[in-house]
mmCIF file of C-alpha atoms in Angstrom:
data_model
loop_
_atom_site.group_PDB
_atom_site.id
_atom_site.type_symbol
_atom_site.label_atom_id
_atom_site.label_comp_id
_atom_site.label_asym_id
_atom_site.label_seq_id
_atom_site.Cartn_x
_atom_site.Cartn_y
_atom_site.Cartn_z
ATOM 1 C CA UNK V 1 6.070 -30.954 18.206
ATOM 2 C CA UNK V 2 5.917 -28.416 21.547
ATOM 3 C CA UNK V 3 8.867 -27.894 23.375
ATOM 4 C CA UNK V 4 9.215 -28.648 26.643
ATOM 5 C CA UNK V 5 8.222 -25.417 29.183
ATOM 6 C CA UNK V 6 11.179 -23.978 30.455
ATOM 7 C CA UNK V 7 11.892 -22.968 34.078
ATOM 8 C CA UNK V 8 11.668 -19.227 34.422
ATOM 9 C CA UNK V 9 13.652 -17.387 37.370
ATOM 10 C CA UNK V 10 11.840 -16.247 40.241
ATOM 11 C CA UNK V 11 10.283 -12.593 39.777
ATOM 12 C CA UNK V 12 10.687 -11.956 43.472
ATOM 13 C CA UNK V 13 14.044 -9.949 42.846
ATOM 14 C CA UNK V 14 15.983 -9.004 46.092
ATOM 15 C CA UNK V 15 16.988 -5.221 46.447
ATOM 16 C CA UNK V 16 19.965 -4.474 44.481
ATOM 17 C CA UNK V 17 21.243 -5.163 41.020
ATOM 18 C CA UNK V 18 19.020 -7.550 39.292
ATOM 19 C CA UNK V 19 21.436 -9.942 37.462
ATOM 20 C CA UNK V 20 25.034 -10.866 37.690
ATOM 21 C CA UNK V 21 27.254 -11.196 34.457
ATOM 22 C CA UNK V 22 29.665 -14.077 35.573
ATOM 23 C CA UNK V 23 33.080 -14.037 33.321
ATOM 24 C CA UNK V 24 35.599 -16.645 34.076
ATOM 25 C CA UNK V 25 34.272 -16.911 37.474
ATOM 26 C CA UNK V 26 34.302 -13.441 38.199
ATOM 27 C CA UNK V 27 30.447 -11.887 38.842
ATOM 28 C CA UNK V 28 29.574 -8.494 37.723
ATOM 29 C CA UNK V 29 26.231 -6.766 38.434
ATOM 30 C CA UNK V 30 24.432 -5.833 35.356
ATOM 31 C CA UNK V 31 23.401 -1.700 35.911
ATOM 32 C CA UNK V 32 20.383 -0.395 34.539
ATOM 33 C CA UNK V 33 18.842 3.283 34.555
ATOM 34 C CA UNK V 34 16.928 3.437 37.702
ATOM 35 C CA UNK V 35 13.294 3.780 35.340
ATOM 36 C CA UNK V 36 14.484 0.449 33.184
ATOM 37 C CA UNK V 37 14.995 -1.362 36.081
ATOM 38 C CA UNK V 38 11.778 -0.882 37.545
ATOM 39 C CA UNK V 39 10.720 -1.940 34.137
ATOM 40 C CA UNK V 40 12.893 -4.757 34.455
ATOM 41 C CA UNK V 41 11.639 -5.774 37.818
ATOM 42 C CA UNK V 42 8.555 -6.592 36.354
ATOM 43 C CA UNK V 43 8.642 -7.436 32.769
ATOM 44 C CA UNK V 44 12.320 -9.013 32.302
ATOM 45 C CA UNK V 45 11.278 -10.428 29.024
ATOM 46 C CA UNK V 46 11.192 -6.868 27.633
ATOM 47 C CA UNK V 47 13.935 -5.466 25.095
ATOM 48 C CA UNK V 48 15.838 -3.560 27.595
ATOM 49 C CA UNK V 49 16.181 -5.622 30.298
ATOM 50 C CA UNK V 50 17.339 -9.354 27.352
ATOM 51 C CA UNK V 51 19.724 -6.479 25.475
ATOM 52 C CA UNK V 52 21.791 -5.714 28.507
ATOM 53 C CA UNK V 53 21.862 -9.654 29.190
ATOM 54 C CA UNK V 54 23.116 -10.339 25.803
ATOM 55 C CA UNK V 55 25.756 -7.964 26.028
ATOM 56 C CA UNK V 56 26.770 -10.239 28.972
ATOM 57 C CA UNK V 57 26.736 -12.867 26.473
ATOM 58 C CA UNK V 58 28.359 -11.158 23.879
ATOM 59 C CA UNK V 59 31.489 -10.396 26.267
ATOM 60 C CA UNK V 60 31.753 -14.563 26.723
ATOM 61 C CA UNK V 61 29.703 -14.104 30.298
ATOM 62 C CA UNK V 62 26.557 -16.363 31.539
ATOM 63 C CA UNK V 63 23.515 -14.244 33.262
ATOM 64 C CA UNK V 64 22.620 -14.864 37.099
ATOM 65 C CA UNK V 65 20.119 -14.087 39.354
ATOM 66 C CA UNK V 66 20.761 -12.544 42.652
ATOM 67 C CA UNK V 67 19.200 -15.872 43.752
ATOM 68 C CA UNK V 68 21.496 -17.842 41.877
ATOM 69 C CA UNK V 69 19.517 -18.794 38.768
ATOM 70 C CA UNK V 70 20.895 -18.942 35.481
ATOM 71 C CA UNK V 71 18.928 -16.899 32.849
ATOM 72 C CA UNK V 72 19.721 -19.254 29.656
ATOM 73 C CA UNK V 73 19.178 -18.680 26.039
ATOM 74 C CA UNK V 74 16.203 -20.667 27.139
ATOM 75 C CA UNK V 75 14.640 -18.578 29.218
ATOM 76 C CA UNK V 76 15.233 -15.735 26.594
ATOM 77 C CA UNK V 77 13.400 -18.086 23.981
ATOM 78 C CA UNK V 78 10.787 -18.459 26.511
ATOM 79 C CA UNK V 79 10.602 -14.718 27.297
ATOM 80 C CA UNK V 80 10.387 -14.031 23.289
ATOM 81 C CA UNK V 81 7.423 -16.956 23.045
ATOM 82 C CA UNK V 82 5.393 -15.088 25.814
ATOM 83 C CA UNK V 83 5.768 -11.152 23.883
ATOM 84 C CA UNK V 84 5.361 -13.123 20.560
ATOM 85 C CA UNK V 85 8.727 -11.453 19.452
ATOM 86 C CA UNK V 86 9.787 -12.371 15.822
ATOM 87 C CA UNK V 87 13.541 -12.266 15.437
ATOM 88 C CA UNK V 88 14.496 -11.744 11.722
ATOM 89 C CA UNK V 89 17.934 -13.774 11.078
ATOM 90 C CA UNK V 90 19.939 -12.644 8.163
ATOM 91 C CA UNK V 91 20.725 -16.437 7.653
ATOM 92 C CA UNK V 92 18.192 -16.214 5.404
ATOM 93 C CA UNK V 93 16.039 -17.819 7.694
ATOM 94 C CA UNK V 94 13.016 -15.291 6.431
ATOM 95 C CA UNK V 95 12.617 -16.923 2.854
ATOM 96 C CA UNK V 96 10.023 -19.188 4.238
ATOM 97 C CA UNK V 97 8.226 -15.939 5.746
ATOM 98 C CA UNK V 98 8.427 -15.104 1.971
ATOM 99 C CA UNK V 99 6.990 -17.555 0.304
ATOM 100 C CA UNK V 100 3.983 -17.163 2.518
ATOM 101 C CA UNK V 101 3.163 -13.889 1.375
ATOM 102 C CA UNK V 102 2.141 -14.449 -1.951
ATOM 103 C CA UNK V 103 -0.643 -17.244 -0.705
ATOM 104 C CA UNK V 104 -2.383 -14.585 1.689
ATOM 105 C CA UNK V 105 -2.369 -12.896 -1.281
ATOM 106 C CA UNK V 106 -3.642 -14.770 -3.053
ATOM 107 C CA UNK V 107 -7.053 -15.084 -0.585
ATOM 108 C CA UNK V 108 -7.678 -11.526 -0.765
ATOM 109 C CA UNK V 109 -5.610 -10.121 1.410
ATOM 110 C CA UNK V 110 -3.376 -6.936 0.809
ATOM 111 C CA UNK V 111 -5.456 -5.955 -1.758
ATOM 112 C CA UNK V 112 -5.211 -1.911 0.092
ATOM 113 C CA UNK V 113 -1.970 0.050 -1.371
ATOM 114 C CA UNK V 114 0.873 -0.375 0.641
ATOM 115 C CA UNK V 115 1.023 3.194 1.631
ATOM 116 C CA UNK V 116 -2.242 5.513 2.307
ATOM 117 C CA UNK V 117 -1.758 8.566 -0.247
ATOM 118 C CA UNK V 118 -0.331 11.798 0.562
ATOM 119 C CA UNK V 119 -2.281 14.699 1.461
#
C-alpha cells in the first residue's frame, strides 16, 4: 500500500539561517559552513543539511523553517524516498535484504568475483 505524499517545506528560503532548532520553546538557528548551506538551499534532502537536523533531534529539539514549517521525520522519510537512500538498521531489520541475495543468485547474477584481482 503507498503512503500518503507528504507536505514538503517551501524551498524559497528567506536570507539567514535556514532552520530553527526549537527546545522547550526556545528557537535556535541551525549554522552551516557557508558552501553546505548553499548546498542546503537547494538540495535539503542531502546528508549534510538531515545530519545537522537530527542533531536537533537528538538534543530533544523539533526542526523549523524560517517560515514556520515543521521539518518532521516525515519530511526526512520523504527526502530519503526522493535520493533513494537505504538506511541500514542494526535492529536487524537487513535479514530480509539477506535472504534476497541468494535468489539473484541464483538467476545468474554475481557470478564475477567479488573483488577484480590485483595487479
Amino acid at each position: 500500500m503507498a503512503s500518503p505524499r507528504v507536505s514538503l517545506p517551501s524551498l524559497d528560503f528567506p536570507p539567514g539561517p535556514l532552520y530553527l532548532c526549537d527546545v522547550a520553546g526556545q528557537k535556535t538557528p541551525i549554522d552551516y559552513a557557508a558552501n553546505v548551506a548553499r548546498l542546503c538551499r537547494r538540495h535539503p534532502e542531502m546528508g549534510p543539511c538531515q545530519y545537522a537536523r537530527d542533531q536537533c533531534r537528538l538534543a530533544g529539539g523539533r526542526v523549523f523553517t524560517q517560515r514556520g514549517e515543521e521539518v518532521t521525520r516525515a519530511v526526512e522519510d520523504e527526502y530519503d524516498r526522493v535520493v533513494r537512500r537505504v538506511r541500514f538498521r542494526a535492529d536487524g531489520g537487513g535479514a530480509s535484504a539477506a535472504k534476497a541475495a541468494p535468489k539473484a543468485a541464483s538467476k545468474g547474477a554475481g557470478t564475477a568475483p567479488a573483488h577484480p584481482p590485483a595487479r
